[in-house]
């Protein structure tokens, strides 16, 4: 696999190890998108992290029974109505939504900090939806 050394001396990809923790028991398509977020972050593609995070929330909703082709906010409403986003989780899902809206509708550079928040929030949500129920069943 090629390695690129930029004019600033940065090496891309930085490592074969992905940043942030794995989440167990994810469906293949959701794991793929979560890893895409992690790889994008690793390669300093912060807009990509934010856009894929939104897409990942849509995939989670469909995986949990919603129908494809709806508006983004409808997927969030579905996840909340079905109990996948509890009252304690709603503020961070709203944070994902507002960060995404900023970078989708305004011409501003995505920040490393916002990309990091997105992945941390997603990791927690994925853990609550997929990992914790499996661990409780053991």
JSON list of N, CA and C in Angstrom, two decimals, residues 14-88:
[
{"chain": "A", "resi": 14, "resn": "UNK", "atom": "N", "xyz": [-1.33, 7.57, 8.34]},
{"chain": "A", "resi": 14, "resn": "UNK", "atom": "CA", "xyz": [-0.46, 7.69, 9.51]},
{"chain": "A", "resi": 14, "resn": "UNK", "atom": "C", "xyz": [-0.13, 6.34, 10.13]},
{"chain": "A", "resi": 15, "resn": "UNK", "atom": "N", "xyz": [-1.06, 5.44, 10.10]},
{"chain": "A", "resi": 15, "resn": "UNK", "atom": "CA", "xyz": [-0.87, 4.14, 10.72]},
{"chain": "A", "resi": 15, "resn": "UNK", "atom": "C", "xyz": [-1.91, 3.19, 10.15]},
{"chain": "A", "resi": 16, "resn": "UNK", "atom": "N", "xyz": [-1.64, 1.91, 10.25]},
{"chain": "A", "resi": 16, "resn": "UNK", "atom": "CA", "xyz": [-2.64, 0.93, 9.83]},
{"chain": "A", "resi": 16, "resn": "UNK", "atom": "C", "xyz": [-3.72, 0.77, 10.90]},
{"chain": "A", "resi": 17, "resn": "UNK", "atom": "N", "xyz": [-3.41, 1.20, 12.12]},
{"chain": "A", "resi": 17, "resn": "UNK", "atom": "CA", "xyz": [-4.39, 1.13, 13.20]},
{"chain": "A", "resi": 17, "resn": "UNK", "atom": "C", "xyz": [-5.32, 2.32, 13.11]},
{"chain": "A", "resi": 18, "resn": "UNK", "atom": "N", "xyz": [-6.61, 2.07, 13.17]},
{"chain": "A", "resi": 18, "resn": "UNK", "atom": "CA", "xyz": [-7.58, 3.15, 13.09]},
{"chain": "A", "resi": 18, "resn": "UNK", "atom": "C", "xyz": [-7.70, 3.87, 14.43]},
{"chain": "A", "resi": 19, "resn": "UNK", "atom": "N", "xyz": [-7.91, 5.17, 14.38]},
{"chain": "A", "resi": 19, "resn": "UNK", "atom": "CA", "xyz": [-8.15, 5.89, 15.62]},
{"chain": "A", "resi": 19, "resn": "UNK", "atom": "C", "xyz": [-9.54, 5.54, 16.18]},
{"chain": "A", "resi": 20, "resn": "UNK", "atom": "N", "xyz": [-9.72, 5.77, 17.44]},
{"chain": "A", "resi": 20, "resn": "UNK", "atom": "CA", "xyz": [-10.98, 5.49, 18.13]},
{"chain": "A", "resi": 20, "resn": "UNK", "atom": "C", "xyz": [-11.19, 3.98, 18.26]},
{"chain": "A", "resi": 21, "resn": "UNK", "atom": "N", "xyz": [-12.06, 3.61, 19.13]},
{"chain": "A", "resi": 21, "resn": "UNK", "atom": "CA", "xyz": [-12.26, 2.20, 19.45]},
{"chain": "A", "resi": 21, "resn": "UNK", "atom": "C", "xyz": [-13.19, 1.50, 18.46]},
{"chain": "A", "resi": 22, "resn": "UNK", "atom": "N", "xyz": [-12.96, 0.20, 18.29]},
{"chain": "A", "resi": 22, "resn": "UNK", "atom": "CA", "xyz": [-13.89, -0.63, 17.54]},
{"chain": "A", "resi": 22, "resn": "UNK", "atom": "C", "xyz": [-15.18, -0.76, 18.34]},
{"chain": "A", "resi": 23, "resn": "UNK", "atom": "N", "xyz": [-16.26, -1.06, 17.65]},
{"chain": "A", "resi": 23, "resn": "UNK", "atom": "CA", "xyz": [-17.53, -1.40, 18.29]},
{"chain": "A", "resi": 23, "resn": "UNK", "atom": "C", "xyz": [-17.90, -2.79, 17.80]},
{"chain": "A", "resi": 24, "resn": "UNK", "atom": "N", "xyz": [-18.15, -3.69, 18.72]},
{"chain": "A", "resi": 24, "resn": "UNK", "atom": "CA", "xyz": [-18.45, -5.07, 18.35]},
{"chain": "A", "resi": 24, "resn": "UNK", "atom": "C", "xyz": [-19.92, -5.23, 17.95]},
{"chain": "A", "resi": 25, "resn": "UNK", "atom": "N", "xyz": [-20.18, -6.30, 17.21]},
{"chain": "A", "resi": 25, "resn": "UNK", "atom": "CA", "xyz": [-21.52, -6.75, 16.85]},
{"chain": "A", "resi": 25, "resn": "UNK", "atom": "C", "xyz": [-22.24, -5.82, 15.88]},
{"chain": "A", "resi": 26, "resn": "UNK", "atom": "N", "xyz": [-21.50, -5.05, 15.10]},
{"chain": "A", "resi": 26, "resn": "UNK", "atom": "CA", "xyz": [-22.14, -4.16, 14.13]},
{"chain": "A", "resi": 26, "resn": "UNK", "atom": "C", "xyz": [-22.48, -4.93, 12.86]},
{"chain": "A", "resi": 27, "resn": "UNK", "atom": "N", "xyz": [-23.62, -4.62, 12.23]},
{"chain": "A", "resi": 27, "resn": "UNK", "atom": "CA", "xyz": [-23.88, -5.16, 10.90]},
{"chain": "A", "resi": 27, "resn": "UNK", "atom": "C", "xyz": [-22.80, -4.66, 9.94]},
{"chain": "A", "resi": 28, "resn": "UNK", "atom": "N", "xyz": [-22.53, -5.43, 8.91]},
{"chain": "A", "resi": 28, "resn": "UNK", "atom": "CA", "xyz": [-21.42, -5.14, 8.01]},
{"chain": "A", "resi": 28, "resn": "UNK", "atom": "C", "xyz": [-21.46, -3.73, 7.42]},
{"chain": "A", "resi": 29, "resn": "UNK", "atom": "N", "xyz": [-22.63, -3.30, 6.93]},
{"chain": "A", "resi": 29, "resn": "UNK", "atom": "CA", "xyz": [-22.71, -1.98, 6.29]},
{"chain": "A", "resi": 29, "resn": "UNK", "atom": "C", "xyz": [-22.47, -0.85, 7.30]},
{"chain": "A", "resi": 30, "resn": "UNK", "atom": "N", "xyz": [-22.92, -1.04, 8.51]},
{"chain": "A", "resi": 30, "resn": "UNK", "atom": "CA", "xyz": [-22.74, -0.02, 9.54]},
{"chain": "A", "resi": 30, "resn": "UNK", "atom": "C", "xyz": [-21.30, 0.00, 10.02]},
{"chain": "A", "resi": 31, "resn": "UNK", "atom": "N", "xyz": [-20.70, -1.16, 10.16]},
{"chain": "A", "resi": 31, "resn": "UNK", "atom": "CA", "xyz": [-19.29, -1.22, 10.54]},
{"chain": "A", "resi": 31, "resn": "UNK", "atom": "C", "xyz": [-18.42, -0.56, 9.46]},
{"chain": "A", "resi": 32, "resn": "UNK", "atom": "N", "xyz": [-18.76, -0.79, 8.21]},
{"chain": "A", "resi": 32, "resn": "UNK", "atom": "CA", "xyz": [-18.01, -0.20, 7.11]},
{"chain": "A", "resi": 32, "resn": "UNK", "atom": "C", "xyz": [-18.07, 1.33, 7.16]},
{"chain": "A", "resi": 33, "resn": "UNK", "atom": "N", "xyz": [-19.24, 1.89, 7.41]},
{"chain": "A", "resi": 33, "resn": "UNK", "atom": "CA", "xyz": [-19.37, 3.34, 7.48]},
{"chain": "A", "resi": 33, "resn": "UNK", "atom": "C", "xyz": [-18.67, 3.92, 8.71]},
{"chain": "A", "resi": 34, "resn": "UNK", "atom": "N", "xyz": [-18.78, 3.23, 9.83]},
{"chain": "A", "resi": 34, "resn": "UNK", "atom": "CA", "xyz": [-18.08, 3.68, 11.04]},
{"chain": "A", "resi": 34, "resn": "UNK", "atom": "C", "xyz": [-16.57, 3.70, 10.79]},
{"chain": "A", "resi": 35, "resn": "UNK", "atom": "N", "xyz": [-16.05, 2.65, 10.15]},
{"chain": "A", "resi": 35, "resn": "UNK", "atom": "CA", "xyz": [-14.63, 2.60, 9.84]},
{"chain": "A", "resi": 35, "resn": "UNK", "atom": "C", "xyz": [-14.23, 3.66, 8.81]},
{"chain": "A", "resi": 36, "resn": "UNK", "atom": "N", "xyz": [-15.15, 3.98, 7.90]},
{"chain": "A", "resi": 36, "resn": "UNK", "atom": "CA", "xyz": [-14.88, 5.05, 6.94]},
{"chain": "A", "resi": 36, "resn": "UNK", "atom": "C", "xyz": [-14.72, 6.39, 7.66]},
{"chain": "A", "resi": 37, "resn": "UNK", "atom": "N", "xyz": [-15.55, 6.62, 8.66]},
{"chain": "A", "resi": 37, "resn": "UNK", "atom": "CA", "xyz": [-15.41, 7.83, 9.48]},
{"chain": "A", "resi": 37, "resn": "UNK", "atom": "C", "xyz": [-14.04, 7.86, 10.14]},
{"chain": "A", "resi": 38, "resn": "UNK", "atom": "N", "xyz": [-13.64, 6.74, 10.70]},
{"chain": "A", "resi": 38, "resn": "UNK", "atom": "CA", "xyz": [-12.36, 6.65, 11.41]},
{"chain": "A", "resi": 38, "resn": "UNK", "atom": "C", "xyz": [-11.18, 6.86, 10.45]},
{"chain": "A", "resi": 39, "resn": "UNK", "atom": "N", "xyz": [-11.25, 6.26, 9.26]},
{"chain": "A", "resi": 39, "resn": "UNK", "atom": "CA", "xyz": [-10.19, 6.42, 8.27]},
{"chain": "A", "resi": 39, "resn": "UNK", "atom": "C", "xyz": [-10.13, 7.87, 7.77]},
{"chain": "A", "resi": 40, "resn": "UNK", "atom": "N", "xyz": [-11.29, 8.47, 7.58]},
{"chain": "A", "resi": 40, "resn": "UNK", "atom": "CA", "xyz": [-11.32, 9.87, 7.13]},
{"chain": "A", "resi": 40, "resn": "UNK", "atom": "C", "xyz": [-10.68, 10.77, 8.18]},
{"chain": "A", "resi": 41, "resn": "UNK", "atom": "N", "xyz": [-10.99, 10.52, 9.43]},
{"chain": "A", "resi": 41, "resn": "UNK", "atom": "CA", "xyz": [-10.38, 11.31, 10.51]},
{"chain": "A", "resi": 41, "resn": "UNK", "atom": "C", "xyz": [-8.87, 11.12, 10.51]},
{"chain": "A", "resi": 42, "resn": "UNK", "atom": "N", "xyz": [-8.45, 9.89, 10.38]},
{"chain": "A", "resi": 42, "resn": "UNK", "atom": "CA", "xyz": [-7.02, 9.58, 10.40]},
{"chain": "A", "resi": 42, "resn": "UNK", "atom": "C", "xyz": [-6.28, 10.33, 9.29]},
{"chain": "A", "resi": 43, "resn": "UNK", "atom": "N", "xyz": [-6.95, 10.52, 8.16]},
{"chain": "A", "resi": 43, "resn": "UNK", "atom": "CA", "xyz": [-6.34, 11.18, 7.01]},
{"chain": "A", "resi": 43, "resn": "UNK", "atom": "C", "xyz": [-6.70, 12.65, 6.91]},
{"chain": "A", "resi": 44, "resn": "UNK", "atom": "N", "xyz": [-7.23, 13.19, 8.01]},
{"chain": "A", "resi": 44, "resn": "UNK", "atom": "CA", "xyz": [-7.55, 14.61, 8.13]},
{"chain": "A", "resi": 44, "resn": "UNK", "atom": "C", "xyz": [-8.60, 15.09, 7.13]},
{"chain": "A", "resi": 45, "resn": "UNK", "atom": "N", "xyz": [-9.52, 14.20, 6.80]},
{"chain": "A", "resi": 45, "resn": "UNK", "atom": "CA", "xyz": [-10.63, 14.53, 5.90]},
{"chain": "A", "resi": 45, "resn": "UNK", "atom": "C", "xyz": [-11.88, 14.78, 6.76]},
{"chain": "A", "resi": 46, "resn": "UNK", "atom": "N", "xyz": [-11.90, 15.92, 7.40]},
{"chain": "A", "resi": 46, "resn": "UNK", "atom": "CA", "xyz": [-12.91, 16.18, 8.43]},
{"chain": "A", "resi": 46, "resn": "UNK", "atom": "C", "xyz": [-14.31, 16.40, 7.87]},
{"chain": "A", "resi": 47, "resn": "UNK", "atom": "N", "xyz": [-14.42, 17.01, 6.69]},
{"chain": "A", "resi": 47, "resn": "UNK", "atom": "CA", "xyz": [-15.74, 17.11, 6.06]},
{"chain": "A", "resi": 47, "resn": "UNK", "atom": "C", "xyz": [-16.31, 15.71, 5.80]},
{"chain": "A", "resi": 48, "resn": "UNK", "atom": "N", "xyz": [-15.46, 14.81, 5.36]},
{"chain": "A", "resi": 48, "resn": "UNK", "atom": "CA", "xyz": [-15.91, 13.44, 5.08]},
{"chain": "A", "resi": 48, "resn": "UNK", "atom": "C", "xyz": [-16.42, 12.77, 6.34]},
{"chain": "A", "resi": 49, "resn": "UNK", "atom": "N", "xyz": [-15.73, 12.96, 7.46]},
{"chain": "A", "resi": 49, "resn": "UNK", "atom": "CA", "xyz": [-16.19, 12.39, 8.73]},
{"chain": "A", "resi": 49, "resn": "UNK", "atom": "C", "xyz": [-17.61, 12.85, 9.01]},
{"chain": "A", "resi": 50, "resn": "UNK", "atom": "N", "xyz": [-17.85, 14.12, 8.85]},
{"chain": "A", "resi": 50, "resn": "UNK", "atom": "CA", "xyz": [-19.14, 14.69, 9.21]},
{"chain": "A", "resi": 50, "resn": "UNK", "atom": "C", "xyz": [-20.24, 14.22, 8.26]},
{"chain": "A", "resi": 51, "resn": "UNK", "atom": "N", "xyz": [-19.94, 14.16, 6.98]},
{"chain": "A", "resi": 51, "resn": "UNK", "atom": "CA", "xyz": [-20.95, 13.71, 6.02]},
{"chain": "A", "resi": 51, "resn": "UNK", "atom": "C", "xyz": [-21.27, 12.22, 6.19]},
{"chain": "A", "resi": 52, "resn": "UNK", "atom": "N", "xyz": [-20.24, 11.41, 6.40]},
{"chain": "A", "resi": 52, "resn": "UNK", "atom": "CA", "xyz": [-20.47, 9.98, 6.58]},
{"chain": "A", "resi": 52, "resn": "UNK", "atom": "C", "xyz": [-21.18, 9.71, 7.90]},
{"chain": "A", "resi": 53, "resn": "UNK", "atom": "N", "xyz": [-20.94, 10.53, 8.91]},
{"chain": "A", "resi": 53, "resn": "UNK", "atom": "CA", "xyz": [-21.65, 10.38, 10.19]},
{"chain": "A", "resi": 53, "resn": "UNK", "atom": "C", "xyz": [-23.16, 10.50, 10.00]},
{"chain": "A", "resi": 54, "resn": "UNK", "atom": "N", "xyz": [-23.55, 11.47, 9.21]},
{"chain": "A", "resi": 54, "resn": "UNK", "atom": "CA", "xyz": [-24.98, 11.64, 8.93]},
{"chain": "A", "resi": 54, "resn": "UNK", "atom": "C", "xyz": [-25.54, 10.42, 8.19]},
{"chain": "A", "resi": 55, "resn": "UNK", "atom": "N", "xyz": [-24.79, 9.98, 7.21]},
{"chain": "A", "resi": 55, "resn": "UNK", "atom": "CA", "xyz": [-25.20, 8.80, 6.45]},
{"chain": "A", "resi": 55, "resn": "UNK", "atom": "C", "xyz": [-25.31, 7.58, 7.36]},
{"chain": "A", "resi": 56, "resn": "UNK", "atom": "N", "xyz": [-24.38, 7.46, 8.28]},
{"chain": "A", "resi": 56, "resn": "UNK", "atom": "CA", "xyz": [-24.40, 6.34, 9.22]},
{"chain": "A", "resi": 56, "resn": "UNK", "atom": "C", "xyz": [-25.66, 6.34, 10.07]},
{"chain": "A", "resi": 57, "resn": "UNK", "atom": "N", "xyz": [-26.09, 7.51, 10.53]},
{"chain": "A", "resi": 57, "resn": "UNK", "atom": "CA", "xyz": [-27.34, 7.58, 11.29]},
{"chain": "A", "resi": 57, "resn": "UNK", "atom": "C", "xyz": [-28.53, 7.12, 10.46]},
{"chain": "A", "resi": 58, "resn": "UNK", "atom": "N", "xyz": [-28.53, 7.45, 9.19]},
{"chain": "A", "resi": 58, "resn": "UNK", "atom": "CA", "xyz": [-29.60, 7.00, 8.30]},
{"chain": "A", "resi": 58, "resn": "UNK", "atom": "C", "xyz": [-29.57, 5.49, 8.16]},
{"chain": "A", "resi": 59, "resn": "UNK", "atom": "N", "xyz": [-28.39, 4.92, 8.01]},
{"chain": "A", "resi": 59, "resn": "UNK", "atom": "CA", "xyz": [-28.26, 3.46, 7.88]},
{"chain": "A", "resi": 59, "resn": "UNK", "atom": "C", "xyz": [-28.71, 2.75, 9.16]},
{"chain": "A", "resi": 60, "resn": "UNK", "atom": "N", "xyz": [-28.39, 3.32, 10.31]},
{"chain": "A", "resi": 60, "resn": "UNK", "atom": "CA", "xyz": [-28.83, 2.73, 11.57]},
{"chain": "A", "resi": 60, "resn": "UNK", "atom": "C", "xyz": [-30.35, 2.68, 11.62]},
{"chain": "A", "resi": 61, "resn": "UNK", "atom": "N", "xyz": [-30.99, 3.77, 11.25]},
{"chain": "A", "resi": 61, "resn": "UNK", "atom": "CA", "xyz": [-32.46, 3.81, 11.27]},
{"chain": "A", "resi": 61, "resn": "UNK", "atom": "C", "xyz": [-33.05, 2.74, 10.35]},
{"chain": "A", "resi": 62, "resn": "UNK", "atom": "N", "xyz": [-32.53, 2.61, 9.16]},
{"chain": "A", "resi": 62, "resn": "UNK", "atom": "CA", "xyz": [-33.04, 1.60, 8.22]},
{"chain": "A", "resi": 62, "resn": "UNK", "atom": "C", "xyz": [-32.75, 0.20, 8.75]},
{"chain": "A", "resi": 63, "resn": "UNK", "atom": "N", "xyz": [-31.57, -0.01, 9.32]},
{"chain": "A", "resi": 63, "resn": "UNK", "atom": "CA", "xyz": [-31.25, -1.31, 9.90]},
{"chain": "A", "resi": 63, "resn": "UNK", "atom": "C", "xyz": [-32.22, -1.67, 11.02]},
{"chain": "A", "resi": 64, "resn": "UNK", "atom": "N", "xyz": [-32.70, -0.66, 11.72]},
{"chain": "A", "resi": 64, "resn": "UNK", "atom": "CA", "xyz": [-33.61, -0.91, 12.83]},
{"chain": "A", "resi": 64, "resn": "UNK", "atom": "C", "xyz": [-35.08, -0.83, 12.43]},
{"chain": "A", "resi": 65, "resn": "UNK", "atom": "N", "xyz": [-35.35, -0.80, 11.12]},
{"chain": "A", "resi": 65, "resn": "UNK", "atom": "CA", "xyz": [-36.72, -0.95, 10.66]},
{"chain": "A", "resi": 65, "resn": "UNK", "atom": "C", "xyz": [-37.33, 0.19, 9.90]},
{"chain": "A", "resi": 66, "resn": "UNK", "atom": "N", "xyz": [-36.66, 1.32, 9.79]},
{"chain": "A", "resi": 66, "resn": "UNK", "atom": "CA", "xyz": [-37.21, 2.44, 9.03]},
{"chain": "A", "resi": 66, "resn": "UNK", "atom": "C", "xyz": [-37.07, 2.15, 7.54]},
{"chain": "A", "resi": 67, "resn": "UNK", "atom": "N", "xyz": [-37.72, 2.94, 6.72]},
{"chain": "A", "resi": 67, "resn": "UNK", "atom": "CA", "xyz": [-37.71, 2.72, 5.27]},
{"chain": "A", "resi": 67, "resn": "UNK", "atom": "C", "xyz": [-36.72, 3.67, 4.59]},
{"chain": "A", "resi": 68, "resn": "UNK", "atom": "N", "xyz": [-36.05, 3.21, 3.54]},
{"chain": "A", "resi": 68, "resn": "UNK", "atom": "CA", "xyz": [-35.12, 4.08, 2.82]},
{"chain": "A", "resi": 68, "resn": "UNK", "atom": "C", "xyz": [-35.85, 5.22, 2.11]},
{"chain": "A", "resi": 69, "resn": "UNK", "atom": "N", "xyz": [-35.10, 6.29, 1.82]},
{"chain": "A", "resi": 69, "resn": "UNK", "atom": "CA", "xyz": [-35.63, 7.38, 1.01]},
{"chain": "A", "resi": 69, "resn": "UNK", "atom": "C", "xyz": [-36.29, 8.50, 1.77]},
{"chain": "A", "resi": 70, "resn": "UNK", "atom": "N", "xyz": [-36.14, 8.53, 3.07]},
{"chain": "A", "resi": 70, "resn": "UNK", "atom": "CA", "xyz": [-36.76, 9.59, 3.87]},
{"chain": "A", "resi": 70, "resn": "UNK", "atom": "C", "xyz": [-35.78, 10.73, 4.07]},
{"chain": "A", "resi": 71, "resn": "UNK", "atom": "N", "xyz": [-36.27, 11.81, 4.67]},
{"chain": "A", "resi": 71, "resn": "UNK", "atom": "CA", "xyz": [-35.41, 12.94, 5.01]},
{"chain": "A", "resi": 71, "resn": "UNK", "atom": "C", "xyz": [-34.61, 12.59, 6.26]},
{"chain": "A", "resi": 72, "resn": "UNK", "atom": "N", "xyz": [-33.46, 13.23, 6.39]},
{"chain": "A", "resi": 72, "resn": "UNK", "atom": "CA", "xyz": [-32.56, 12.95, 7.50]},
{"chain": "A", "resi": 72, "resn": "UNK", "atom": "C", "xyz": [-33.26, 13.10, 8.85]},
{"chain": "A", "resi": 73, "resn": "UNK", "atom": "N", "xyz": [-33.99, 14.18, 9.03]},
{"chain": "A", "resi": 73, "resn": "UNK", "atom": "CA", "xyz": [-34.66, 14.42, 10.32]},
{"chain": "A", "resi": 73, "resn": "UNK", "atom": "C", "xyz": [-35.70, 13.33, 10.62]},
{"chain": "A", "resi": 74, "resn": "UNK", "atom": "N", "xyz": [-36.30, 12.77, 9.59]},
{"chain": "A", "resi": 74, "resn": "UNK", "atom": "CA", "xyz": [-37.27, 11.69, 9.79]},
{"chain": "A", "resi": 74, "resn": "UNK", "atom": "C", "xyz": [-36.60, 10.43, 10.33]},
{"chain": "A", "resi": 75, "resn": "UNK", "atom": "N", "xyz": [-35.37, 10.18, 9.90]},
{"chain": "A", "resi": 75, "resn": "UNK", "atom": "CA", "xyz": [-34.63, 9.05, 10.46]},
{"chain": "A", "resi": 75, "resn": "UNK", "atom": "C", "xyz": [-34.33, 9.27, 11.93]},
{"chain": "A", "resi": 76, "resn": "UNK", "atom": "N", "xyz": [-33.94, 10.49, 12.28]},
{"chain": "A", "resi": 76, "resn": "UNK", "atom": "CA", "xyz": [-33.68, 10.78, 13.69]},
{"chain": "A", "resi": 76, "resn": "UNK", "atom": "C", "xyz": [-34.95, 10.65, 14.52]},
{"chain": "A", "resi": 77, "resn": "UNK", "atom": "N", "xyz": [-36.06, 11.13, 13.98]},
{"chain": "A", "resi": 77, "resn": "UNK", "atom": "CA", "xyz": [-37.34, 11.00, 14.68]},
{"chain": "A", "resi": 77, "resn": "UNK", "atom": "C", "xyz": [-37.70, 9.54, 14.88]},
{"chain": "A", "resi": 78, "resn": "UNK", "atom": "N", "xyz": [-37.46, 8.72, 13.86]},
{"chain": "A", "resi": 78, "resn": "UNK", "atom": "CA", "xyz": [-37.75, 7.28, 13.96]},
{"chain": "A", "resi": 78, "resn": "UNK", "atom": "C", "xyz": [-36.91, 6.65, 15.08]},
{"chain": "A", "resi": 79, "resn": "UNK", "atom": "N", "xyz": [-35.62, 6.93, 15.08]},
{"chain": "A", "resi": 79, "resn": "UNK", "atom": "CA", "xyz": [-34.74, 6.35, 16.10]},
{"chain": "A", "resi": 79, "resn": "UNK", "atom": "C", "xyz": [-35.18, 6.76, 17.51]},
{"chain": "A", "resi": 80, "resn": "UNK", "atom": "N", "xyz": [-35.63, 7.99, 17.64]},
{"chain": "A", "resi": 80, "resn": "UNK", "atom": "CA", "xyz": [-36.11, 8.46, 18.94]},
{"chain": "A", "resi": 80, "resn": "UNK", "atom": "C", "xyz": [-37.44, 7.79, 19.31]},
{"chain": "A", "resi": 81, "resn": "UNK", "atom": "N", "xyz": [-38.37, 7.74, 18.35]},
{"chain": "A", "resi": 81, "resn": "UNK", "atom": "CA", "xyz": [-39.69, 7.14, 18.62]},
{"chain": "A", "resi": 81, "resn": "UNK", "atom": "C", "xyz": [-39.58, 5.66, 18.97]},
{"chain": "A", "resi": 82, "resn": "UNK", "atom": "N", "xyz": [-38.61, 4.98, 18.40]},
{"chain": "A", "resi": 82, "resn": "UNK", "atom": "CA", "xyz": [-38.43, 3.54, 18.66]},
{"chain": "A", "resi": 82, "resn": "UNK", "atom": "C", "xyz": [-37.55, 3.26, 19.88]},
{"chain": "A", "resi": 83, "resn": "UNK", "atom": "N", "xyz": [-37.07, 4.31, 20.52]},
{"chain": "A", "resi": 83, "resn": "UNK", "atom": "CA", "xyz": [-36.30, 4.14, 21.74]},
{"chain": "A", "resi": 83, "resn": "UNK", "atom": "C", "xyz": [-34.81, 3.91, 21.54]},
{"chain": "A", "resi": 84, "resn": "UNK", "atom": "N", "xyz": [-34.31, 4.02, 20.33]},
{"chain": "A", "resi": 84, "resn": "UNK", "atom": "CA", "xyz": [-32.88, 3.85, 20.09]},
{"chain": "A", "resi": 84, "resn": "UNK", "atom": "C", "xyz": [-32.09, 5.09, 20.51]},
{"chain": "A", "resi": 85, "resn": "UNK", "atom": "N", "xyz": [-32.76, 6.22, 20.48]},
{"chain": "A", "resi": 85, "resn": "UNK", "atom": "CA", "xyz": [-32.20, 7.45, 21.00]},
{"chain": "A", "resi": 85, "resn": "UNK", "atom": "C", "xyz": [-33.05, 7.82, 22.20]},
{"chain": "A", "resi": 86, "resn": "UNK", "atom": "N", "xyz": [-32.50, 7.63, 23.38]},
{"chain": "A", "resi": 86, "resn": "UNK", "atom": "CA", "xyz": [-33.22, 7.97, 24.60]},
{"chain": "A", "resi": 86, "resn": "UNK", "atom": "C", "xyz": [-33.06, 9.45, 24.94]},
{"chain": "A", "resi": 87, "resn": "UNK", "atom": "N", "xyz": [-33.77, 9.88, 25.94]},
{"chain": "A", "resi": 87, "resn": "UNK", "atom": "CA", "xyz": [-33.71, 11.29, 26.32]},
{"chain": "A", "resi": 87, "resn": "UNK", "atom": "C", "xyz": [-32.29, 11.71, 26.69]},
{"chain": "A", "resi": 88, "resn": "UNK", "atom": "N", "xyz": [-31.52, 10.79, 27.29]},
{"chain": "A", "resi": 88, "resn": "UNK", "atom": "CA", "xyz": [-30.14, 11.12, 27.65]},
{"chain": "A", "resi": 88, "resn": "UNK", "atom": "C", "xyz": [-29.23, 11.19, 26.43]}
]
